[in-house]
PDB file of C-alpha atoms and ligand atoms in Angstrom:
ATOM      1  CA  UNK A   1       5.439 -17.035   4.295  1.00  0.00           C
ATOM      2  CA  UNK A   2       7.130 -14.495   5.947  1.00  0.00           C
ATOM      3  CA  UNK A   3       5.263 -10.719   4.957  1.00  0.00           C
ATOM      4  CA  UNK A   4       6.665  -7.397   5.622  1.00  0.00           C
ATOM      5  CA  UNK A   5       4.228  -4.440   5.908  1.00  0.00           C
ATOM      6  CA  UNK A   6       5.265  -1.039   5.244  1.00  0.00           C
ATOM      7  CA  UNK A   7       2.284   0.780   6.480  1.00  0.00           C
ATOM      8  CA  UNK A   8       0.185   0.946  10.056  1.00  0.00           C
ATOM      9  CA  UNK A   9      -2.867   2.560   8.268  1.00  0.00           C
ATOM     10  CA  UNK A  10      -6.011   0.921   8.200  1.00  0.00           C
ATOM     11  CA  UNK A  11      -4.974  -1.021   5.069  1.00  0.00           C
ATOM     12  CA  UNK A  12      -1.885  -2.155   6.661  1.00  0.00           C
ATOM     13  CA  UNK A  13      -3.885  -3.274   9.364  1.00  0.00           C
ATOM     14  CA  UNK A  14      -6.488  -5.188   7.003  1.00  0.00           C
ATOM     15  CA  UNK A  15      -3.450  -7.117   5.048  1.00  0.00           C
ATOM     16  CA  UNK A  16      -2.019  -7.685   8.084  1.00  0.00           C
ATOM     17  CA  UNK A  17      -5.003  -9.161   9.899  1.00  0.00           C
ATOM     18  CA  UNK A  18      -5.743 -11.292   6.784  1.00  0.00           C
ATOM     19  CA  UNK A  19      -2.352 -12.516   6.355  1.00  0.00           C
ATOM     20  CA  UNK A  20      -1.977 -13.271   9.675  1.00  0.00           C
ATOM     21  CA  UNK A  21      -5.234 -15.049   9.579  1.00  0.00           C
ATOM     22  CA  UNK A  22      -4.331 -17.077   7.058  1.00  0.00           C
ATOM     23  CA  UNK A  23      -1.577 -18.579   8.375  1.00  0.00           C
ATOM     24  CA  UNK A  24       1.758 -15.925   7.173  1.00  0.00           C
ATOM     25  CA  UNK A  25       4.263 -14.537   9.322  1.00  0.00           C
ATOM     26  CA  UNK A  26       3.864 -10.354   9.418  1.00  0.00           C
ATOM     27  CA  UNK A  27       5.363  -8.204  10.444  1.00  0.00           C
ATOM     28  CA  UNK A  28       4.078  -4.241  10.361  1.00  0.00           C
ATOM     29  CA  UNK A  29       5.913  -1.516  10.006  1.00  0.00           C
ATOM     30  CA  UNK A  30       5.303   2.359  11.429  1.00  0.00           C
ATOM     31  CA  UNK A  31       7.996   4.848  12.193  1.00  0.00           C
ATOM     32  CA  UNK A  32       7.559   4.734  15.977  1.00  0.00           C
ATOM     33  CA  UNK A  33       6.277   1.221  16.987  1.00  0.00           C
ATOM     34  CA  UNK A  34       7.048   2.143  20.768  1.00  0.00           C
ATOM     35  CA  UNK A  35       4.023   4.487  20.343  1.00  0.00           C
ATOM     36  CA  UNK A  36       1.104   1.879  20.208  1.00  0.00           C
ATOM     37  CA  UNK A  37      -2.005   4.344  21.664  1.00  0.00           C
ATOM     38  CA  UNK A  38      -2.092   6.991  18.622  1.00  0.00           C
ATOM     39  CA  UNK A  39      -5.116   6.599  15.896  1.00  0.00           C
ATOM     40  CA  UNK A  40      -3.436   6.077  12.570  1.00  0.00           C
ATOM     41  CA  UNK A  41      -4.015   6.205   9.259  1.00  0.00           C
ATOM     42  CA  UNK A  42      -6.078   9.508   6.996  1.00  0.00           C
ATOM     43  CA  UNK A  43      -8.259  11.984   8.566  1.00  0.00           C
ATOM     44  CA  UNK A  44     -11.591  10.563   7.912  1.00  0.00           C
ATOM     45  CA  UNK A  45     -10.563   7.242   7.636  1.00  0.00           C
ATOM     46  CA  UNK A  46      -8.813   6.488  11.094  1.00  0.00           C
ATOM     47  CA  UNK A  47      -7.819   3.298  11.558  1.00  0.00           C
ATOM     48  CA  UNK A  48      -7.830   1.751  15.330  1.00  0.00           C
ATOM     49  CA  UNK A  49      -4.238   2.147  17.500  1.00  0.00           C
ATOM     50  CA  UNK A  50      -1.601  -0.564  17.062  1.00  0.00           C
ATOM     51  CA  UNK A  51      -2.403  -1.450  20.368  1.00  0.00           C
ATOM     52  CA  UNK A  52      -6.425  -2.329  19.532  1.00  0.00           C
ATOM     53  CA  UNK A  53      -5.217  -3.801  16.322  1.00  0.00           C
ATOM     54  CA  UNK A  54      -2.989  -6.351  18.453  1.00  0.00           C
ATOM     55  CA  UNK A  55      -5.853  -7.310  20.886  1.00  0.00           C
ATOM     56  CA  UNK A  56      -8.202  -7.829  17.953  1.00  0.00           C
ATOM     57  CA  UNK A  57      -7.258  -8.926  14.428  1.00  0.00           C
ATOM     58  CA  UNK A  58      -3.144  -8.563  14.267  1.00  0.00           C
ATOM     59  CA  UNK A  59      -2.976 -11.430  17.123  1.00  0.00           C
ATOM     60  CA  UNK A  60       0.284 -13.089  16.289  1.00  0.00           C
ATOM     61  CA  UNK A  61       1.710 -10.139  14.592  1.00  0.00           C
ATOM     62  CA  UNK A  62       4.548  -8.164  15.567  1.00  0.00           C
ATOM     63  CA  UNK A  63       4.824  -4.393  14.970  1.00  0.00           C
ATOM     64  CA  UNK A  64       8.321  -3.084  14.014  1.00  0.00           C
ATOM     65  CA  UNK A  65      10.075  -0.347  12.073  1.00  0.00           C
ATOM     66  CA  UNK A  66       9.856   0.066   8.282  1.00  0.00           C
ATOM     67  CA  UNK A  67      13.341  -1.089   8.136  1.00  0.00           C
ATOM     68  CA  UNK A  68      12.499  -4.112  10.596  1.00  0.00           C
ATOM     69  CA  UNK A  69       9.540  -5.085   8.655  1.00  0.00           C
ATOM     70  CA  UNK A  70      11.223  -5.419   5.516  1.00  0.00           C
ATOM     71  CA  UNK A  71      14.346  -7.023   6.352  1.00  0.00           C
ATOM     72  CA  UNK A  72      11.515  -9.560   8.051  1.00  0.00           C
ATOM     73  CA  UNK A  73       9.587  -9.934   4.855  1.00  0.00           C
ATOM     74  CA  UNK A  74      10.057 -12.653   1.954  1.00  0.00           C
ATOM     75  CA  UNK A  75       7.419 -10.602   0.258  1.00  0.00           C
ATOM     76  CA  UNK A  76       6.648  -6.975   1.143  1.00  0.00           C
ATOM     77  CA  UNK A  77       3.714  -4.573   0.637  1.00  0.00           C
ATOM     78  CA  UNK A  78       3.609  -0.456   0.620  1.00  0.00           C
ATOM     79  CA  UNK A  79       0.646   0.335   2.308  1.00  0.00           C
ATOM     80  CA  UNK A  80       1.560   3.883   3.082  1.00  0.00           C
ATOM     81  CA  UNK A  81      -0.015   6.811   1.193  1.00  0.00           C
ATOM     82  CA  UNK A  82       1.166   7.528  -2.258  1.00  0.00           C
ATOM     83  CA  UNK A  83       1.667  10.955  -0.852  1.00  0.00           C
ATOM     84  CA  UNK A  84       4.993   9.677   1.161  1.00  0.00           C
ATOM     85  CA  UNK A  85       5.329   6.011  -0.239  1.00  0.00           C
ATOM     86  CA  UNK A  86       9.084   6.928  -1.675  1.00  0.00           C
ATOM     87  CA  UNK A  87       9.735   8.535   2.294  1.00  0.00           C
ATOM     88  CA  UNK A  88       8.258   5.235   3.533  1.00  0.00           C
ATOM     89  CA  UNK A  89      10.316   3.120   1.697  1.00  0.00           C
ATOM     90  CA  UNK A  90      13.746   5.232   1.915  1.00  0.00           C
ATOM     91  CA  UNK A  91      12.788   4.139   5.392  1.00  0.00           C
ATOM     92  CA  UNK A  92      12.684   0.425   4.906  1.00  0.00           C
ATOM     93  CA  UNK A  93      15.961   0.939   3.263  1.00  0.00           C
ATOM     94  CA  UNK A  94      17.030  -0.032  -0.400  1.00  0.00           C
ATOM     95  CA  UNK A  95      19.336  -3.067   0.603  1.00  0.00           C
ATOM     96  CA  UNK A  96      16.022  -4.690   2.516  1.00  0.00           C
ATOM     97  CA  UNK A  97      13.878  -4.286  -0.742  1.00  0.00           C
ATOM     98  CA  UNK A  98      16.074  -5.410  -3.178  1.00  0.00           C
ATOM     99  CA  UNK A  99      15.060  -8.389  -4.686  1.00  0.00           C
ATOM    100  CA  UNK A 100      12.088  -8.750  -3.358  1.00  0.00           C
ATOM    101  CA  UNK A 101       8.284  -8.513  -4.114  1.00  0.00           C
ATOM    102  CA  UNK A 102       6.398  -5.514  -3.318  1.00  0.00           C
ATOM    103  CA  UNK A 103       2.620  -5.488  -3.608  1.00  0.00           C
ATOM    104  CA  UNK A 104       1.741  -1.924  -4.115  1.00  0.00           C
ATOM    105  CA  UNK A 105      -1.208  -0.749  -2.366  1.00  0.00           C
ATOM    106  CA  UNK A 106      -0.598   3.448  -2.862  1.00  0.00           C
ATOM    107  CA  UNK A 107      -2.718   5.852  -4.667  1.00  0.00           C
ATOM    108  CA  UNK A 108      -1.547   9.576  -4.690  1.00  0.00           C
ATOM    109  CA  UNK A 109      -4.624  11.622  -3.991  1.00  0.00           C
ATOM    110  CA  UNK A 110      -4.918  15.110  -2.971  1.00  0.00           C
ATOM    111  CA  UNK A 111      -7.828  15.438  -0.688  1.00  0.00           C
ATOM    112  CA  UNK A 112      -7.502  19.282  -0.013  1.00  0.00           C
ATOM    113  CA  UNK A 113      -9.341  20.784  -2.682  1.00  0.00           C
ATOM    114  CA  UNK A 114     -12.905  20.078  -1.236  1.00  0.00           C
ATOM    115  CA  UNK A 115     -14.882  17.491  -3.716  1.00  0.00           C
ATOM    116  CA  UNK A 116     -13.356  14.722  -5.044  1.00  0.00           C
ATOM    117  CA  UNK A 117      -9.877  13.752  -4.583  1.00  0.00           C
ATOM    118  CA  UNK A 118      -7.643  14.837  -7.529  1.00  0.00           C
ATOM    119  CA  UNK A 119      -5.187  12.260  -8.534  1.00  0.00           C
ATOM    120  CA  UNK A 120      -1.122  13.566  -8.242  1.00  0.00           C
ATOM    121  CA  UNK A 121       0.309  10.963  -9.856  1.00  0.00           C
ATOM    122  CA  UNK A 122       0.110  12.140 -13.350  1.00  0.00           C
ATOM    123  CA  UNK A 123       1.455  15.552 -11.944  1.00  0.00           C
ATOM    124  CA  UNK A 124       4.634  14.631 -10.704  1.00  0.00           C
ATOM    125  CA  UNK A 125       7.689  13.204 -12.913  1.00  0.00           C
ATOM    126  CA  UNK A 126       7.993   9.661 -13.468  1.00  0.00           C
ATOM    127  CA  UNK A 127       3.786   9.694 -13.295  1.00  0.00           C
ATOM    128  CA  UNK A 128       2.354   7.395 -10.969  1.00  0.00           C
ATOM    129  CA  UNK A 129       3.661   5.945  -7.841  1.00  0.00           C
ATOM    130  CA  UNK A 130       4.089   2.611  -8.887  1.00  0.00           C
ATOM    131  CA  UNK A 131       6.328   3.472 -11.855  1.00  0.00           C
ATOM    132  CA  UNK A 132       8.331   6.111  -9.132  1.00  0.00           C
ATOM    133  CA  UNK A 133       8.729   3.401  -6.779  1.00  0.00           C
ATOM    134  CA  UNK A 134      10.225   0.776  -9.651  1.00  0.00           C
ATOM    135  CA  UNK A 135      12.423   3.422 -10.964  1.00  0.00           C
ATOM    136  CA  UNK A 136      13.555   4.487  -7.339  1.00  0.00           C
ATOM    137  CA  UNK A 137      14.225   0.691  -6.309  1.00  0.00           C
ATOM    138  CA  UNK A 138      15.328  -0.776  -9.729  1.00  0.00           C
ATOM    139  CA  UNK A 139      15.971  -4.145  -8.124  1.00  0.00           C
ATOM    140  CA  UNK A 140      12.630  -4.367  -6.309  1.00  0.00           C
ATOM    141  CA  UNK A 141       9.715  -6.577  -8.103  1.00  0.00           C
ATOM    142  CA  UNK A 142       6.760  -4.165  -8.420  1.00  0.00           C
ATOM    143  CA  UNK A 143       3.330  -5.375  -9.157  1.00  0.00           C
ATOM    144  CA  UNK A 144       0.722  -2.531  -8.253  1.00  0.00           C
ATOM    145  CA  UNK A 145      -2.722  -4.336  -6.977  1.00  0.00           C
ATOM    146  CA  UNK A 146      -5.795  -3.670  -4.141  1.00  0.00           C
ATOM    147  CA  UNK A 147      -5.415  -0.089  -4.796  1.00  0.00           C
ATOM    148  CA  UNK A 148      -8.790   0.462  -7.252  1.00  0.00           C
ATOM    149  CA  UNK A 149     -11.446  -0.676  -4.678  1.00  0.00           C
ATOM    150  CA  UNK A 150     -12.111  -0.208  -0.796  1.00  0.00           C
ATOM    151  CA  UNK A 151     -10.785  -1.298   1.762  1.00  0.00           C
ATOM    152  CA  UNK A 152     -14.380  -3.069   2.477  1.00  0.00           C
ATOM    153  CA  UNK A 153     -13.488  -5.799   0.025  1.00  0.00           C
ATOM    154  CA  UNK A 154      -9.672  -5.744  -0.339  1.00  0.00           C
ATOM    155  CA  UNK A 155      -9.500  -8.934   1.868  1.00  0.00           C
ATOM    156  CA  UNK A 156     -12.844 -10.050   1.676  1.00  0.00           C
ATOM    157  CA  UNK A 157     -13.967  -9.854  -2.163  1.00  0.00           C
ATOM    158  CA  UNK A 158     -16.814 -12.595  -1.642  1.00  0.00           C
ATOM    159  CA  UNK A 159     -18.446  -9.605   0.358  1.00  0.00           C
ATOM    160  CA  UNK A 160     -19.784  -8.310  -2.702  1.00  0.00           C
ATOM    161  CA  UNK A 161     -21.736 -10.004  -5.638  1.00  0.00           C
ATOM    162  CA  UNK A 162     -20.743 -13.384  -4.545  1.00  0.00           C
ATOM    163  CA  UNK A 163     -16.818 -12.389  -5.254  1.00  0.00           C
ATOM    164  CA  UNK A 164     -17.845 -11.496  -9.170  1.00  0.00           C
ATOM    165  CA  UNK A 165     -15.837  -8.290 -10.058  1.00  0.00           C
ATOM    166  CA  UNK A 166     -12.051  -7.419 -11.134  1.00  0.00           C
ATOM    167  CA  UNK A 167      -8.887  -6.765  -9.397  1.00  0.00           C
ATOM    168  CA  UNK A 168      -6.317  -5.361 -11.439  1.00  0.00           C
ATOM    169  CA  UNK A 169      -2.513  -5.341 -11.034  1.00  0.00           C
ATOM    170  CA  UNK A 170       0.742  -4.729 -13.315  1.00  0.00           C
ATOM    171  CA  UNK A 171       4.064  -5.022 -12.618  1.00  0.00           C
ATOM    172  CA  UNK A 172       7.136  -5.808 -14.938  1.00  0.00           C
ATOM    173  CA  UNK A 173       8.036  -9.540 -13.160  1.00  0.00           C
ATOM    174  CA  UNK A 174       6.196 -12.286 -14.442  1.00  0.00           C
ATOM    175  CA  UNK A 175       6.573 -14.247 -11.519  1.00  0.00           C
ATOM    176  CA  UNK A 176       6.359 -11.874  -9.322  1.00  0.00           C
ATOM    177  CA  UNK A 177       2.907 -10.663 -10.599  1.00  0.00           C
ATOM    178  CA  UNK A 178       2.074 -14.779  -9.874  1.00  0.00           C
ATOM    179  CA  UNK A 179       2.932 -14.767  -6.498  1.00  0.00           C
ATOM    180  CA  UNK A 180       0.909 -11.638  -5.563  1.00  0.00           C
ATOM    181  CA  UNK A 181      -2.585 -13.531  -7.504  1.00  0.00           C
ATOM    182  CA  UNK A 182      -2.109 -16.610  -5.247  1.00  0.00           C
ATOM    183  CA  UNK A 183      -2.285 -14.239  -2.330  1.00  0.00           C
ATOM    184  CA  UNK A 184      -4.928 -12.453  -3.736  1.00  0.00           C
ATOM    185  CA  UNK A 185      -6.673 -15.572  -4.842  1.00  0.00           C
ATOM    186  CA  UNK A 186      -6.200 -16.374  -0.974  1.00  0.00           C
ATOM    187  CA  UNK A 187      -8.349 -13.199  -0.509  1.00  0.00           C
ATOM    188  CA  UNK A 188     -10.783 -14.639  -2.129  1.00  0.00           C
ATOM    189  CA  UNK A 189     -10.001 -12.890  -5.478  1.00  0.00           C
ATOM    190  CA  UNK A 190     -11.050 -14.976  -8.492  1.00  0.00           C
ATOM    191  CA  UNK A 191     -11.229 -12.331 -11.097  1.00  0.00           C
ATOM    192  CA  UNK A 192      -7.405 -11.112 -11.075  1.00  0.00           C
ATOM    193  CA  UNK A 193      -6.638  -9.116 -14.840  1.00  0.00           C
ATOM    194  CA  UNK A 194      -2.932  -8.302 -15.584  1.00  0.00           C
ATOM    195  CA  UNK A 195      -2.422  -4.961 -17.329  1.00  0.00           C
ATOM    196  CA  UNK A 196       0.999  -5.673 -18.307  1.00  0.00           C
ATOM    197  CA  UNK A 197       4.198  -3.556 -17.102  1.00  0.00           C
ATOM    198  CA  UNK A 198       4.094  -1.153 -14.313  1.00  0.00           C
ATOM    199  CA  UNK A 199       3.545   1.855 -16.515  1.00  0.00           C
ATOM    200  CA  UNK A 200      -0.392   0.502 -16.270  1.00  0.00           C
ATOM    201  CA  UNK A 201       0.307   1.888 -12.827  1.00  0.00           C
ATOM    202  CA  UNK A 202      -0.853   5.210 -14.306  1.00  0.00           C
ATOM    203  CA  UNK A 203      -4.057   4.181 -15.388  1.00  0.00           C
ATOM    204  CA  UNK A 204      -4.841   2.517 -12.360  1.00  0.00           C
ATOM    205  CA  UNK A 205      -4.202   4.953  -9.738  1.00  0.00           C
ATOM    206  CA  UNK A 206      -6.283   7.335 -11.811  1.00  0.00           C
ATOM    207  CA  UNK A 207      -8.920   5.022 -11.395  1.00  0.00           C
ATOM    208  CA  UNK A 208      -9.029   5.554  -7.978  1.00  0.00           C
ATOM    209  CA  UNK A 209     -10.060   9.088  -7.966  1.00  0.00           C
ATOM    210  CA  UNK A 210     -13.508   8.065  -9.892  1.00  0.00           C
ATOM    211  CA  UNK A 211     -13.766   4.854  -7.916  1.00  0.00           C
ATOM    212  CA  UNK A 212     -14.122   7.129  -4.684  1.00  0.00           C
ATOM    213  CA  UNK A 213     -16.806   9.022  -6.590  1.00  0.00           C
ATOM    214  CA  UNK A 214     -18.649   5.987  -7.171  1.00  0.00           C
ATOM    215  CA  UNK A 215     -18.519   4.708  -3.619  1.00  0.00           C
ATOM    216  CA  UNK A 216     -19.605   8.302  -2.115  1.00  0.00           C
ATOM    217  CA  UNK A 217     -22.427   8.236  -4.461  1.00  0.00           C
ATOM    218  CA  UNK A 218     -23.299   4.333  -4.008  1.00  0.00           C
ATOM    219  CA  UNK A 219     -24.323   5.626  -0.208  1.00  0.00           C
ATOM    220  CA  UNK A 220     -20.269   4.351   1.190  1.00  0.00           C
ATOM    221  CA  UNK A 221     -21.459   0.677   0.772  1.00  0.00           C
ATOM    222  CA  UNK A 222     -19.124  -1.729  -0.830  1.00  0.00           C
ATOM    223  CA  UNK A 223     -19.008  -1.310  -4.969  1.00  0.00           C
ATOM    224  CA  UNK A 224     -16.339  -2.561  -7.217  1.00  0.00           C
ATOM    225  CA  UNK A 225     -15.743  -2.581 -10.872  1.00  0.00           C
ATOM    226  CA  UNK A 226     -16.124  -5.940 -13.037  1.00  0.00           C
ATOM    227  CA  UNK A 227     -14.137  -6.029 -16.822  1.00  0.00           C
ATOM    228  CA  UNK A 228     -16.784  -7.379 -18.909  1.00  0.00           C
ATOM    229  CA  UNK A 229     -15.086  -9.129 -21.808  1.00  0.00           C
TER     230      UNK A 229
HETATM  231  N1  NAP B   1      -8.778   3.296   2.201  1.00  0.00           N
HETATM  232  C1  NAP B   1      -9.016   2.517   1.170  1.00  0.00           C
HETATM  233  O1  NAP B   1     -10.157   2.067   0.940  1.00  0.00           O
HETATM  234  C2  NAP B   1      -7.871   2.127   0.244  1.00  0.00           C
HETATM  235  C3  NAP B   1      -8.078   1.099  -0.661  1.00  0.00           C
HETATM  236  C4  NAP B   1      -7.019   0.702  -1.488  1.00  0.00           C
HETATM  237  C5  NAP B   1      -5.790   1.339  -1.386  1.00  0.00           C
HETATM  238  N2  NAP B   1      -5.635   2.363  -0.500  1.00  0.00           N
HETATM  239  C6  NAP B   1      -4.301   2.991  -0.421  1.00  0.00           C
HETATM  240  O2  NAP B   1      -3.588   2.304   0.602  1.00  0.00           O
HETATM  241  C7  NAP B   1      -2.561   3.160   1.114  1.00  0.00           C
HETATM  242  C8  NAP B   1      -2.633   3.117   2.628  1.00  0.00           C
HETATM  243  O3  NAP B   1      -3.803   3.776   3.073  1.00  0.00           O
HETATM  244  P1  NAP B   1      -4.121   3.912   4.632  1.00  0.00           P
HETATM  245  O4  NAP B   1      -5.320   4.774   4.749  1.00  0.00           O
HETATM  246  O5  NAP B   1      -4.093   2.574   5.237  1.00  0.00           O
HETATM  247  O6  NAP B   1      -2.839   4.616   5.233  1.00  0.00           O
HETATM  248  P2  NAP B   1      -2.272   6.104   5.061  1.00  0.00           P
HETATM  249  O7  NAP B   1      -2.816   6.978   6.099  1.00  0.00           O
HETATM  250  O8  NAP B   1      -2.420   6.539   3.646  1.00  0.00           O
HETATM  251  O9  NAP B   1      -0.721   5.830   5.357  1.00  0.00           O
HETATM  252  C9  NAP B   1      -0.355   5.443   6.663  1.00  0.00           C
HETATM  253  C10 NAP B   1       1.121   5.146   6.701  1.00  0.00           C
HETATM  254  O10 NAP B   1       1.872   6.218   6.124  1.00  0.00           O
HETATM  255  C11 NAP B   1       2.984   6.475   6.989  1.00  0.00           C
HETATM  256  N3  NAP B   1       3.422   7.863   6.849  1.00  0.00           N
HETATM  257  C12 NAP B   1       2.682   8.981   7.019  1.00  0.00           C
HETATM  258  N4  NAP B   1       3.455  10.077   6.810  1.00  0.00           N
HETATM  259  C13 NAP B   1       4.698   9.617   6.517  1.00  0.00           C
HETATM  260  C14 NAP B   1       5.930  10.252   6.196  1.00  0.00           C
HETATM  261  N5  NAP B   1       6.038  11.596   6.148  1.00  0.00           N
HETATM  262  N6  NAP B   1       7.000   9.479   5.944  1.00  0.00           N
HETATM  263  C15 NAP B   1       6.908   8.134   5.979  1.00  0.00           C
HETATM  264  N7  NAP B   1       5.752   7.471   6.285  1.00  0.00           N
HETATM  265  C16 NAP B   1       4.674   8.205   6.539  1.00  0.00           C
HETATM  266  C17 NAP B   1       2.425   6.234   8.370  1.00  0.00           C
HETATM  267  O11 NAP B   1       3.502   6.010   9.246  1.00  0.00           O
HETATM  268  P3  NAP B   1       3.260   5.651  10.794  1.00  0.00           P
HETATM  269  O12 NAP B   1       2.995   4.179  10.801  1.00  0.00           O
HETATM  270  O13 NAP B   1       4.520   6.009  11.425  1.00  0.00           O
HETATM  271  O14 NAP B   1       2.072   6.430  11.265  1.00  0.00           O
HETATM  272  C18 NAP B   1       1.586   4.994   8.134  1.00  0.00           C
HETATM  273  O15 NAP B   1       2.363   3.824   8.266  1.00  0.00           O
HETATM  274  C19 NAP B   1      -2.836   4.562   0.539  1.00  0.00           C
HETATM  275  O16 NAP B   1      -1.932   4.827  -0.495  1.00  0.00           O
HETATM  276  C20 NAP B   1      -4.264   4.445   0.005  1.00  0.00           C
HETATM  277  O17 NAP B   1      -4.518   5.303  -1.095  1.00  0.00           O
HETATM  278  C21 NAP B   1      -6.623   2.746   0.341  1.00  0.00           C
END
């Protein structure tokens, strides 16, 4: 299948490396793919240059605008931060979205404060970024997913408790929300729980803020949650 990537970060860089790995056709998206040699991605979180990232894992990948990458993609995934996802996508332009599937990746969180991260989402209108993206790109096929865990297990769930905890995702498509499990269940994912319509998008970037908690305070090793029901 033919992926588009919106997002050079170290989670862009993950998907991408998986995807490719698994046989898809990416394409990844920054602003300025003629400059290969910066880090990228948060402060504290760096992720390796484009240029190590095409040596190593994103063999067979190409590296392209936001626009390029989504006029590439069949499917497409925001893996910028929440912070400038609606920039991001602006970007990739409206007439390159519409239509299609985007797998949501962001989370909003304000770093700045010292502590733990405090969620924006809930602060700005329209609440979370999921629900601003769908309203922003009415003709775009939400489904929010991968953004209440780490990146440690995003593409590699079986890491941790032999692949026995919960991803979550929402999104207002039925069949759009079906085509993202297979890919997750491509992951690795076995334990995929729908939330309903993108306005669970709330809840679960909220989520994030306490599941960064937990992983600071489980020592930075892998930890995810399981829904017990
Ligand atoms: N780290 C985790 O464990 C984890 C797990 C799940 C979900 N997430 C979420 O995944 C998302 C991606 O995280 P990340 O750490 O990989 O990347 P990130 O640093 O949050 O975002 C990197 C991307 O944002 C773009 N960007 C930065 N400023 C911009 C602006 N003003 N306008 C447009 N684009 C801009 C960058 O563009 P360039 O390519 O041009 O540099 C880059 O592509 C985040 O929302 C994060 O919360 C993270």
């Amino acid at each position: 299948m033919r992926i588009g990537i919106i997002g050079s970060g170290i989670i862009g860089q993950l998907l991408g490396s998986k995807l490719v790995s698994l046989g898809h056709d990416v394409i990844l998206g920054t602003r300025d793919p003629n400059d290969l040699h910066s880090k990228k991605g948060a402060p504290g979180d760096p992720a390796p240059s484009l240029a190590e990232w095409l040596q190593e894992g994103g063999k067979m990948a190409q590296v392209a605008t936001f626009s390029e990458a989504a006029a590439h993609g069949e499917i497409l995934i925001n893996a910028t931060s929440g912070m400038v996802s609606l920039q991001a996508l602006a970007l990739a332009g409206s007439e390159n979205l519409a239509g299609k599937i985007l797998m949501d990746t962001s989370n909003a969180l304000d770093f700045s404060r010292g502590g733990s991260p405090v969620c924006l989402a809930t602060d700005q209108e329209g609440g979370s970024v999921g629900v601003r993206i769908q309203q922003a790109f009415p003709d775009t096929k939400v489904v929010k997913a991968l953004n209440t865990t780490g990146s440690q297990i995003i593409v590699n769930p079986l890491l941790l408790a032999d692949g026995d905890h919960t991803v979550l995702l929402c999104g207002n498509d039925p069949g759009a929300k079906e085509i993202v499990s297979e890919l997750l269940r491509s992951f690795g994912w076995r334990d995929i729980f729908d939330l309903g319509d993108i306005t669970a998008a709330h809840g679960m970037e909220m989520m994030t803020a306490l599941w960064l908690r937990s992983w600071q305070q489980n020592g930075y090793r892998p930890c995810n949650w399981k829904l017990v029901r």
